[in-house]
Amino acid sequence: MPGLGTLYGRGGATTFLMDLVNSDLIIIQGSNFAENHPVGFRFVTEAKKRGATVVHIDPRFTRTSALADHYLPIRSGTDIAFTGGLINYVLQHEAYFKEYVETFTNASYLVDPAFRDTEELAGLFSGFQPDSGTYDPASWTYERDDVGRPKKDPTLQHPRCVINVMKRHFARYTPEMIESVCGTPPDAYRRLCELVATNGGRERTMVYCYAMGWAQHTVGVQNIRAAATLTTLMGSTGRPGGGIMALRGHASIQGSTDIATLYDLLPGYIKAPSLERGESTFEQWKAKQTMPTGWWANWPKYAVSQMKAWFGDAATAENGWCFDYLPKITGDHSHQPMFFTMKDGGIEGMLLWGQNPAVGGQNAALQRAAMGQLKWLVCQDLFETESAAFWKREGVDPTTIGTEVFFMPAASVAEKAGTFTNTQRLVQFHEKAVDPPDDAHSDLAFAYGLTKRLKALYRDSTNPLDRPILDITLDYESDDPHERAREEPDVEKIMREINGYTIADGVQLKSFTDLKDDGSTAAGAWVYTGYFPAPGENLTRRRTGDDWVSLEWAWAWPANRRNLYNRASADADGKPWSERKKYVWWDDEAKKWTGYDVPDFIATKPPSFRAADGARGMDAHDGTAPFMLQEYGVAELFGVQGIVDGPLPTHYEPRESPVRNALYPDVQVNPVLKQWLRRDNPYHEVADERYPFVLTTYRVTEHHLSGAMTRWSPWLAELQPELFCEISPELAVERNIRNREWVTITTARGEIEARALVTGRMKPFKLGPKRFVHQIGVPMHFGYQGEVTGDAANVLVPLVADPNVSIHEAKAFTCDVRPGRRGAAHEGPTWLPVPLDERTPLGRPERSGAVAPPPHETVAIDREIVDAATIMSASRQVHDQGERRP
Amino acid sequence: MSVDETNGFFTDVTLCIGCKACEVACKQWNELPADGYGLTGNSYDNTTHLGGNTWRHVAFVEQMDRTTPAESRWMMLSDVCKHCTNAGCMEACPTGSIVRNEFGNVFVQPEICNGCGYCVPSCPFGVVAIQPQSGIAEKCTLCYDRQKDGIEPACAKACPTDSITFGPVVELRKKAEARVATLLARGQHVEIYGTKEQMGAVGDLNAFFLLPDRPEVFNLPPNPVLPSTYQPGAYASLAAAIGVVALASYAIFRRRG
Amino acid sequence: MITPDDVAASLGRNDGGFGREQSSYYDIPLLQKPHWGWEIEWYFFVGGIASGSAILAALSDVLGDPADASIVRLGRYAATLGSAVSGVLLIKDLGRPERFLNMMRIVKLKSPMSVGVYALTAFSTFSGLMLTRQAKADGLVPFDPTGWVPRLPLNLAWAASAALLGSYTGVLIGATAIPVWFSGSRHIPAIFVCSATSTACAFALAVLTLVPGTKSSAVRKLERLEIVAAALELALLRDYRKRSGKLGDALFAGRIGQTLRQTTERFGIIAPIGLNLPGALERGEHIGRAARVRTLVAAGLTLAGGLALRQCLLRAGKVSAADPRAYINHQELGRTSGS
């Protein structure tokens, strides 16, 4: 996630769950930690036992809030305002950890004079291109001296040094502003400001725990950046109990980003070659991707080793290591535009592995309609999911659908061997316990078997397009006759290839520092090099723990470092900032870094090391630069590289909102967000009276994602058997809704029905003396297949995305709700074919810039709503019977 | 069976996150079926009560305070058989199926029970019930089979926050008292539920709880009743009535003259 | 139009707090209710008649009035048949009927059900023996193996087991956690004794009125005993209602209360007392046709009332189990006997 990647250098949680017990302040926001990561939450309860304060900030009072010391309400989609207010507070009160910030961040660097902040341009940064709807980031850079080094002011007085740019940027994020935007009561907010201000510095650390509640927004990346900024200002990153605990949304999605299933990344975070960046040869690709300074100076070693791993002897220096075999990026190939292209008839076939777009995809009905335009679809899954059965769903005549659907039964996790990479980058091997039933096979067996069969089919082909398949290395045949008979490959052979080995003698590599760019080494993913350093030494199998860092429990990337950037736990001289928060320090006798963790630093580089002028690679970083993958080794509070919607997080409203952007009335939403203006993807405009309420979607403990694995299990199905919609009692009175009765929720994309769960845990947001916004919430787990069924919440959600990573916005949009059941035709206009003039080439998103301001201020109710006191007194009368005296 | 050391549960409501892993782990280990599907509208509790097929049940209690929001709370409690020191079910059982095993737990021997159902209204906590599929009385066994192999019960194992802890009751009591002291010092009013002083004739509960509110809020009885305490009065009534009717009968049926 | 009252009500009894003390858990029943259905309702009824018939027979046999011979004979047949039917009903009610013999794995005096198992076993055995004696007397079998046992001890043993059988069920339901039952734990066993007596008398009256050869003195004795038992039963029911307070609502209020009041108290007790009274006070030998009709009607009403009493009691138990507030607040809601 660039939220963390652009600030720190690596896109992943900076710390590990066990370390939360050392935290003094745990802020959980954009996450329902206790419900969705219940086992990880044990470390929060342990932290509480040791005296930590736990704060939960969320639109709903959830099971996480129940265990928190403080709960603060926040309107969905306003997290940057919220965090920005905390940043503003610590900056104004000088409560940030000065030495840490001066030494380890770019706070003292001077910003280019051409840069203009949103405060100067009424909501835009400098460099906005209205025609393309994108930013040219040229002015988001440093003022440099004659030799190209950034200028700095160590005294932090210069008006253009980063910290003062930040002060001006966040100056209007006051508690009153936060109240009018987020609906958070100012006194509670002020108490939180003080809590944050007193939990930084040498002796105390704070940690942010976030999940999809931050990621799934059109400002998702900036949500995360804001929190990382605050954590860095308080000096917590890289220290015990500090940093950013990114709680990933799937059991092994960290692994899916490491060994990439993203279209724009190759395994190990190597950017896929892009014609849009002019990378049409290996040399061009290498030139663009290799950084002169910092760790990415090693790029060629990782890329070449990867190509050798994939294509073996066929990859040579002469042919650019089979560069031509790789598909090149020519547009936006992410999920959303892909499905638009599919809907428009531009895609023939799809392989769907453990993914369920018919329920999990936004504008779910459009995704279902899109699949109906395929010629063929292969689904491999544990059960016949909604995607596998899209062609026979309610309201659809199967004779009108030409897609040929193949359903391949999948083995479940206990029925195959493999690794999980969990949210803290920990790679753990799991054994196979039993054979899968009947014809079920692992996904790996399917991919392996398919490749083998394609190779056989193409064996005599002379077509150059078939060469990649023929040249792929595929030495994974199992030595176990039972597995071989079942066509299951040997997982550890694949792991060996990912780990890497010297080609000449096949010796497995111990570290990515052993990788070469001359074709003598092969490694599928350099970030995992070292996890299988010798035959029989699969480190991911280890299970020796010590109740804290547990370096011998499995293996974490990179290089088994658990708490990243831990150089920052010691001061400029290499001494721990405090005894209480000791973690990694410089041992002057042994002349190396040591401590409780693997130092995330060059082990022998002393703190006193200063880079010579013109130095290259890692030699360009001082001994005080913990963020090795950043250009200058410092955390980039002002984001200079890699972020497309601004160097500083800024509050914008979600694409659909009932209120105007109070901070920047003329720039309602993220000006460079990705949207698609098509009749099958209609959006609500701001303060659309037809859809006055905010809707958020979320998950609950009892089910997992689209329910494809949980709604088929009776034990789980009985725990949450029906789709429900959480509604505040105040809204229930207004809309005449009774607890447990059916309600229909409507957006322009369609409607769904759910059972009303009227609960005091939902509360209208008070943005002002008589201004309220109602919010309701729906879990996204239900679909039309399974032991228990229900409507899919994603039918309501439009396709709109964050511009950095194309993640969808599912956490904040608008809707209407009314009592009663829905009609039969509930999938909205999403089935409509879209005329050519409404389509964009290759499904590209439209960035039409800032969305036009709304015709009126807000749809927030400006009369007194039925308030809590009235409901309380009524409830007292109703429940007068059977009162027990204490 | 002689008891060496009684094992039990300490369930701490202040640590429960309502994840229901205990409900599922129990059903999985004991191969119990689901009870049926239906949203109750009672917060997040859709399984409602302990029963023949549900031996761990999580209760959800919402107390949202609009005037003082900081006092709002959502409490979750994992209910279970209390394995009482004086167990109403065991006293009632006519076949001797219900016994106290070597771990001090109340255990229904499934091969002996014939489903007479007398234990069911005899439980002061509404725990044991007839399982429709097997026709016999079923309830938490405190994972007797797992204990015999030296491992903790499935629910305690699955509980992510150690809200449910297992061990010798004597040690659990000490832990609980320490926890009460900690929370009281932080200004949180909590109480242990299950001491013999509170439970009357039922005696100490070997599966006891830390509660932040009154027991009835969680569907626990504040004054549980041990049925056998009513027997003396009942038998006295029986004897008196027989005596009176016998006298009347004699007076009416005796031969005159 | 939904009002705040509706919303508050619809939030469930656990109204989400809103500053309000909660007094139960969504009004979900706290206790489990017993599964006992018609088998147990009829068992209580048949068992009561069987045991009462045995006592009548034993009594008449011991006191030796030849005019009561028909009571003796009927009692012996009825007791045996009744105990067989009781056995079948009880076994059928079990969740695992094939395991009924497990009831005799142990003797557990602390369990009223174990007591009852042995009471029924003893009673059935003695009934069978008495039936053999009767069958020999009736010339149906050539030999009576009990012939050598003197009359008094055998009858005493039989009557004792009968008395226990007809009343232990009151202890069984009185000693449970169900509020309506435990609040009547000192009444229900006595009520069952009286009801067993009155229904047995009614049964005997019904049969003996219809068969020829019944002496009028026997009829009058049965009528007198029935009146005494029924009057005592009514007094006990009234006292039970008073003392159980709100805990007794499950039995004395609502539809069940209505049925109890009409079918049992009015038609099952008061009316038969009235109908039987003339006959009870009579001394003559002759029983006219009108008197026979009165007796039959009274008997039928008594039997109906007796069945209704047991049905009301058992169903009230289920209703009471379903009321969590009764159990939560039982110490305040009724002057309960016992603990």
Short mmCIF file of C-alpha atoms in Angstrom, two decimals, chain C:
data_model
loop_
_atom_site.label_atom_id
_atom_site.label_comp_id
_atom_site.label_asym_id
_atom_site.label_seq_id
_atom_site.Cartn_x
_atom_site.Cartn_y
_atom_site.Cartn_z
CA MET C 1 -46.96 6.40 12.14
CA ILE C 2 -44.34 4.91 14.45
CA THR C 3 -43.90 6.71 17.73
CA PRO C 4 -40.96 6.68 20.08
CA ASP C 5 -42.96 4.23 22.21
CA ASP C 6 -43.08 1.80 19.33
CA VAL C 7 -39.39 2.11 18.69
CA ALA C 8 -38.61 1.65 22.33
CA ALA C 9 -40.87 -1.40 22.42
CA SER C 10 -39.43 -2.78 19.23
CA LEU C 11 -35.92 -2.61 20.60
CA GLY C 12 -36.97 -5.57 22.65
CA ARG C 13 -37.25 -5.91 26.34
CA ASN C 14 -33.58 -5.16 26.44
CA ASP C 15 -34.24 -1.65 25.16
CA GLY C 16 -30.57 -0.92 24.49
CA GLY C 17 -30.32 0.76 27.82
CA PHE C 18 -30.86 4.41 27.03
CA GLY C 19 -30.23 4.94 30.68
CA ARG C 20 -32.67 2.28 31.70
CA GLU C 21 -32.14 -0.62 34.03
CA GLN C 22 -32.69 -3.94 32.37
CA SER C 23 -34.63 -6.55 34.27
CA SER C 24 -34.30 -9.59 32.07
CA TYR C 25 -32.50 -10.79 28.94
CA TYR C 26 -34.89 -9.93 26.10
CA ASP C 27 -37.57 -11.80 28.12
CA ILE C 28 -36.00 -14.99 26.87
CA PRO C 29 -36.87 -17.90 29.18
CA LEU C 30 -34.13 -18.60 31.67
CA LEU C 31 -35.12 -22.17 32.54
CA GLN C 32 -35.61 -25.17 30.29
CA LYS C 33 -39.08 -26.60 30.21
CA PRO C 34 -39.69 -30.33 30.60
CA HIS C 35 -40.71 -32.15 27.45
CA TRP C 36 -43.50 -34.16 29.11
CA GLY C 37 -46.64 -34.34 27.00
CA TRP C 38 -49.87 -36.29 26.90
CA GLU C 39 -48.15 -39.51 27.95
CA ILE C 40 -47.24 -38.04 31.30
CA GLU C 41 -50.58 -36.24 31.69
CA TRP C 42 -52.39 -39.52 31.23
CA TYR C 43 -49.89 -41.42 33.33
CA PHE C 44 -50.56 -39.13 36.28
CA PHE C 45 -54.27 -39.70 35.74
CA VAL C 46 -54.22 -43.47 35.20
CA GLY C 47 -51.63 -43.99 37.92
CA GLY C 48 -53.74 -42.03 40.33
CA ILE C 49 -56.82 -44.12 39.62
CA ALA C 50 -54.85 -47.33 39.77
CA SER C 51 -53.31 -46.51 43.11
CA GLY C 52 -56.55 -45.22 44.54
CA SER C 53 -58.35 -48.35 43.36
CA ALA C 54 -55.73 -50.47 45.09
CA ILE C 55 -56.16 -48.63 48.34
CA LEU C 56 -59.90 -48.97 48.15
CA ALA C 57 -59.53 -52.66 47.46
CA ALA C 58 -57.01 -53.18 50.24
CA LEU C 59 -59.10 -51.24 52.67
CA SER C 60 -62.23 -53.15 51.86
CA ASP C 61 -60.44 -56.47 51.97
CA VAL C 62 -58.87 -55.83 55.35
CA LEU C 63 -61.94 -54.39 56.97
CA GLY C 64 -63.80 -57.39 55.68
CA ASP C 65 -67.28 -56.09 54.91
CA PRO C 66 -68.68 -58.59 52.45
CA ALA C 67 -70.82 -55.87 50.91
CA ASP C 68 -67.64 -54.35 49.55
CA ALA C 69 -66.50 -57.42 47.68
CA SER C 70 -67.12 -55.74 44.35
CA ILE C 71 -64.81 -52.90 45.36
CA VAL C 72 -62.14 -55.42 46.16
CA ARG C 73 -62.51 -57.21 42.88
CA LEU C 74 -62.64 -54.05 40.78
CA GLY C 75 -59.69 -52.61 42.63
CA ARG C 76 -57.53 -55.61 41.97
CA TYR C 77 -58.30 -55.69 38.25
CA ALA C 78 -58.07 -51.93 37.87
CA ALA C 79 -54.79 -51.68 39.73
CA THR C 80 -53.14 -54.31 37.59
CA LEU C 81 -54.45 -52.94 34.33
CA GLY C 82 -53.64 -49.43 35.45
CA SER C 83 -50.08 -50.29 36.37
CA ALA C 84 -49.55 -51.95 33.00
CA VAL C 85 -50.90 -48.94 31.14
CA SER C 86 -48.79 -46.67 33.35
CA GLY C 87 -45.70 -48.64 32.48
CA VAL C 88 -46.38 -48.39 28.78
CA LEU C 89 -47.00 -44.65 28.97
CA LEU C 90 -43.84 -44.01 30.93
CA ILE C 91 -41.71 -46.07 28.61
CA LYS C 92 -43.18 -44.37 25.58
CA ASP C 93 -42.37 -40.96 27.00
CA LEU C 94 -38.68 -41.76 27.32
CA GLY C 95 -36.31 -40.26 24.75
CA ARG C 96 -34.77 -43.73 24.48
CA PRO C 97 -37.56 -46.17 25.37
CA GLU C 98 -35.40 -49.21 24.72
CA ARG C 99 -33.28 -48.19 27.72
CA PHE C 100 -36.14 -48.18 30.24
CA LEU C 101 -34.48 -50.85 32.35
CA ASN C 102 -31.68 -48.36 33.12
CA MET C 103 -34.15 -46.91 35.59
CA MET C 104 -33.25 -49.85 37.82
CA ARG C 105 -29.50 -49.51 37.68
CA ILE C 106 -29.55 -47.71 41.02
CA VAL C 107 -31.80 -46.89 43.91
CA LYS C 108 -31.67 -43.19 44.60
CA LEU C 109 -34.02 -42.00 47.28
CA LYS C 110 -32.96 -38.41 46.68
CA SER C 111 -34.53 -38.57 43.25
CA PRO C 112 -38.32 -38.60 43.32
CA MET C 113 -38.26 -40.25 39.95
CA SER C 114 -36.15 -43.12 41.25
CA VAL C 115 -38.57 -43.41 44.17
CA GLY C 116 -41.41 -43.51 41.71
CA VAL C 117 -39.78 -46.18 39.57
CA TYR C 118 -39.58 -48.51 42.53
CA ALA C 119 -43.01 -47.53 43.77
CA LEU C 120 -44.46 -48.49 40.40
CA THR C 121 -42.44 -51.68 40.29
CA ALA C 122 -43.55 -52.69 43.76
CA PHE C 123 -47.10 -51.67 43.07
CA SER C 124 -47.26 -53.59 39.80
CA THR C 125 -45.85 -56.66 41.52
CA PHE C 126 -48.29 -56.51 44.39
CA SER C 127 -51.16 -55.74 42.03
CA GLY C 128 -50.27 -58.77 40.03
CA LEU C 129 -50.26 -60.91 43.14
CA MET C 130 -53.60 -59.54 44.26
CA LEU C 131 -54.94 -60.12 40.80
CA THR C 132 -53.90 -63.75 40.98
CA ARG C 133 -55.68 -64.04 44.29
CA GLN C 134 -58.76 -62.52 42.75
CA ALA C 135 -58.54 -64.68 39.68
CA LYS C 136 -58.45 -67.77 41.86
CA ALA C 137 -61.42 -66.47 43.79
CA ASP C 138 -63.20 -65.89 40.47
CA GLY C 139 -62.35 -69.38 39.29
CA LEU C 140 -60.24 -68.20 36.40
CA VAL C 141 -57.05 -69.84 37.55
CA PRO C 142 -56.67 -73.05 39.52
CA PHE C 143 -53.91 -71.94 41.82
CA ASP C 144 -53.00 -68.88 43.86
CA PRO C 145 -49.29 -68.73 44.77
CA THR C 146 -49.93 -66.02 47.35
CA GLY C 147 -52.39 -68.14 49.22
CA TRP C 148 -50.02 -68.70 52.09
CA VAL C 149 -49.54 -64.93 52.75
CA PRO C 150 -51.87 -63.53 55.37
CA ARG C 151 -54.31 -60.89 54.22
CA LEU C 152 -53.22 -57.90 56.29
CA PRO C 153 -49.51 -57.63 55.52
CA LEU C 154 -50.00 -58.18 51.82
CA ASN C 155 -52.71 -55.59 51.63
CA LEU C 156 -50.68 -53.19 53.72
CA ALA C 157 -47.69 -53.54 51.47
CA TRP C 158 -49.88 -53.14 48.44
CA ALA C 159 -51.59 -50.09 49.86
CA ALA C 160 -48.30 -48.52 50.90
CA SER C 161 -46.87 -48.89 47.43
CA ALA C 162 -50.11 -47.56 46.04
CA ALA C 163 -50.06 -44.54 48.31
CA LEU C 164 -46.54 -43.76 47.24
CA LEU C 165 -47.32 -44.28 43.58
CA GLY C 166 -50.31 -41.99 43.70
CA SER C 167 -48.48 -39.17 45.36
CA TYR C 168 -44.77 -39.24 44.54
CA THR C 169 -45.49 -37.46 41.26
CA GLY C 170 -46.47 -34.45 43.34
CA VAL C 171 -43.05 -34.47 44.96
CA LEU C 172 -41.47 -34.97 41.57
CA ILE C 173 -42.84 -31.81 40.06
CA GLY C 174 -42.84 -29.85 43.31
CA ALA C 175 -39.12 -30.36 43.72
CA THR C 176 -37.94 -28.68 40.51
CA ALA C 177 -36.72 -25.20 39.64
CA ILE C 178 -39.99 -24.30 37.94
CA PRO C 179 -41.57 -21.45 39.93
CA VAL C 180 -45.22 -22.46 39.68
CA TRP C 181 -44.27 -25.95 40.82
CA PHE C 182 -41.85 -25.23 43.61
CA SER C 183 -44.19 -22.61 44.98
CA GLY C 184 -46.70 -25.43 45.36
CA SER C 185 -44.30 -28.06 46.64
CA ARG C 186 -46.23 -28.37 49.88
CA HIS C 187 -49.57 -28.51 48.15
CA ILE C 188 -49.24 -30.59 45.04
CA PRO C 189 -48.41 -33.94 46.69
CA ALA C 190 -51.40 -33.58 48.98
CA ILE C 191 -53.59 -32.52 46.07
CA PHE C 192 -52.52 -35.61 44.18
CA VAL C 193 -53.36 -37.85 47.16
CA CYS C 194 -56.82 -36.37 47.31
CA SER C 195 -57.30 -36.44 43.57
CA ALA C 196 -56.11 -40.02 43.30
CA THR C 197 -58.63 -40.92 45.97
CA SER C 198 -61.50 -39.03 44.40
CA THR C 199 -60.85 -40.22 40.87
CA ALA C 200 -60.48 -43.79 42.05
CA CYS C 201 -63.75 -43.49 43.86
CA ALA C 202 -65.35 -41.98 40.79
CA PHE C 203 -64.01 -44.73 38.59
CA ALA C 204 -65.28 -47.37 40.96
CA LEU C 205 -68.64 -45.65 41.19
CA ALA C 206 -68.95 -45.46 37.45
CA VAL C 207 -68.17 -49.13 36.92
CA LEU C 208 -70.06 -50.46 39.88
CA THR C 209 -73.16 -48.45 39.12
CA LEU C 210 -73.29 -50.09 35.74
CA VAL C 211 -72.59 -53.69 36.74
CA PRO C 212 -75.24 -55.65 38.58
CA GLY C 213 -74.69 -57.02 42.06
CA THR C 214 -73.21 -53.96 43.65
CA LYS C 215 -74.39 -53.36 47.18
CA SER C 216 -75.72 -49.95 47.94
CA SER C 217 -73.60 -49.69 51.06
CA ALA C 218 -70.51 -49.97 48.92
CA VAL C 219 -71.77 -47.21 46.67
CA ARG C 220 -72.50 -44.96 49.60
CA LYS C 221 -69.06 -45.50 51.10
CA LEU C 222 -67.45 -44.54 47.84
CA GLU C 223 -69.58 -41.45 47.58
CA ARG C 224 -68.70 -40.36 51.10
CA LEU C 225 -65.00 -40.86 50.62
CA GLU C 226 -65.12 -39.05 47.33
CA ILE C 227 -66.79 -36.05 48.94
CA VAL C 228 -64.20 -35.86 51.69
CA ALA C 229 -61.29 -36.20 49.27
CA ALA C 230 -62.72 -33.69 46.84
CA ALA C 231 -63.45 -31.12 49.53
CA LEU C 232 -59.93 -31.43 50.85
CA GLU C 233 -58.59 -31.12 47.33
CA LEU C 234 -60.53 -27.90 46.79
CA ALA C 235 -59.26 -26.42 50.02
CA LEU C 236 -55.71 -27.30 49.08
CA LEU C 237 -56.08 -25.73 45.62
CA ARG C 238 -57.40 -22.52 47.11
CA ASP C 239 -54.56 -22.35 49.60
CA TYR C 240 -52.04 -23.05 46.85
CA ARG C 241 -53.43 -20.18 44.83
CA LYS C 242 -53.21 -17.82 47.75
CA ARG C 243 -49.75 -18.68 48.90
CA SER C 244 -48.07 -18.86 45.51
CA GLY C 245 -48.76 -15.24 44.71
CA LYS C 246 -47.61 -14.15 41.28
CA LEU C 247 -45.60 -17.32 40.87
CA GLY C 248 -48.87 -19.19 40.65
CA ASP C 249 -50.12 -17.14 37.71
CA ALA C 250 -48.97 -19.78 35.27
CA LEU C 251 -51.53 -22.14 36.81
CA PHE C 252 -54.22 -19.87 38.16
CA ALA C 253 -54.39 -17.13 35.54
CA GLY C 254 -55.01 -17.12 31.83
CA ARG C 255 -56.48 -20.00 29.86
CA ILE C 256 -55.01 -22.62 32.13
CA GLY C 257 -56.45 -20.87 35.15
CA GLN C 258 -59.82 -20.75 33.45
CA THR C 259 -59.72 -24.47 32.71
CA LEU C 260 -58.67 -25.24 36.26
CA ARG C 261 -61.43 -23.16 37.70
CA GLN C 262 -64.17 -24.53 35.45
CA THR C 263 -63.32 -28.09 34.61
CA THR C 264 -61.58 -29.07 37.81
CA GLU C 265 -62.94 -26.90 40.58
CA ARG C 266 -66.49 -26.24 39.42
CA PHE C 267 -67.37 -29.29 37.42
CA GLY C 268 -64.80 -31.67 38.76
CA ILE C 269 -65.12 -31.01 42.47
CA ILE C 270 -68.03 -28.82 43.50
CA ALA C 271 -70.64 -30.28 41.18
CA PRO C 272 -69.85 -33.93 42.03
CA ILE C 273 -69.92 -33.08 45.73
CA GLY C 274 -73.38 -31.71 45.21
CA LEU C 275 -74.48 -34.66 43.12
CA ASN C 276 -73.07 -37.23 45.50
CA LEU C 277 -74.26 -35.64 48.69
CA PRO C 278 -77.85 -37.00 48.65
CA GLY C 279 -76.58 -40.48 48.04
CA ALA C 280 -73.90 -40.16 50.65
CA LEU C 281 -76.41 -39.18 53.30
CA GLU C 282 -78.86 -41.92 52.40
CA ARG C 283 -79.07 -45.05 54.43
CA GLY C 284 -81.55 -47.16 52.51
CA GLU C 285 -80.77 -50.25 50.48
CA HIS C 286 -82.30 -49.22 47.28
CA ILE C 287 -80.61 -47.03 44.71
CA GLY C 288 -83.13 -45.65 42.31
CA ARG C 289 -82.58 -44.95 38.66
CA ALA C 290 -82.34 -41.25 39.18
CA ALA C 291 -79.70 -41.81 41.81
CA ARG C 292 -77.71 -43.99 39.46
CA VAL C 293 -77.77 -41.31 36.80
CA ARG C 294 -76.62 -38.72 39.31
CA THR C 295 -73.81 -41.00 40.39
CA LEU C 296 -72.69 -41.66 36.86
CA VAL C 297 -72.72 -37.98 35.98
CA ALA C 298 -70.84 -37.11 39.12
CA ALA C 299 -68.28 -39.80 38.37
CA GLY C 300 -67.78 -38.58 34.83
CA LEU C 301 -67.32 -35.02 35.99
CA THR C 302 -64.85 -36.03 38.65
CA LEU C 303 -62.80 -38.01 36.20
CA ALA C 304 -62.79 -35.15 33.69
CA GLY C 305 -61.79 -32.75 36.41
CA GLY C 306 -59.02 -35.04 37.56
CA LEU C 307 -57.54 -35.31 34.08
CA ALA C 308 -57.86 -31.56 33.63
CA LEU C 309 -56.10 -30.91 36.94
CA ARG C 310 -53.06 -32.85 35.82
CA GLN C 311 -53.06 -31.32 32.36
CA CYS C 312 -53.28 -27.84 33.81
CA LEU C 313 -50.49 -28.50 36.26
CA LEU C 314 -48.13 -29.93 33.67
CA ARG C 315 -48.82 -27.27 31.09
CA ALA C 316 -48.55 -24.55 33.70
CA GLY C 317 -45.07 -25.83 34.36
CA LYS C 318 -44.09 -25.13 30.78
CA VAL C 319 -45.63 -21.69 30.90
CA SER C 320 -43.86 -20.92 34.14
CA ALA C 321 -40.51 -22.10 32.78
CA ALA C 322 -40.97 -19.67 29.91
CA ASP C 323 -41.36 -16.67 32.22
CA PRO C 324 -37.89 -15.48 33.18
CA ARG C 325 -39.12 -12.71 35.44
CA ALA C 326 -40.95 -15.16 37.68
CA TYR C 327 -37.77 -17.08 38.33
CA ILE C 328 -35.52 -14.04 38.57
CA ASN C 329 -37.78 -12.40 41.11
CA HIS C 330 -39.17 -15.46 42.81
CA GLN C 331 -38.17 -14.30 46.26
CA GLU C 332 -40.38 -11.24 45.99
CA LEU C 333 -43.24 -12.60 43.93
CA GLY C 334 -44.57 -15.39 46.05
CA ARG C 335 -44.43 -16.64 49.58
CA THR C 336 -42.73 -19.75 48.46
CA SER C 337 -42.16 -22.71 50.64
CA GLY C 338 -38.88 -24.54 50.75
CA SER C 339 -35.45 -23.05 50.50
#
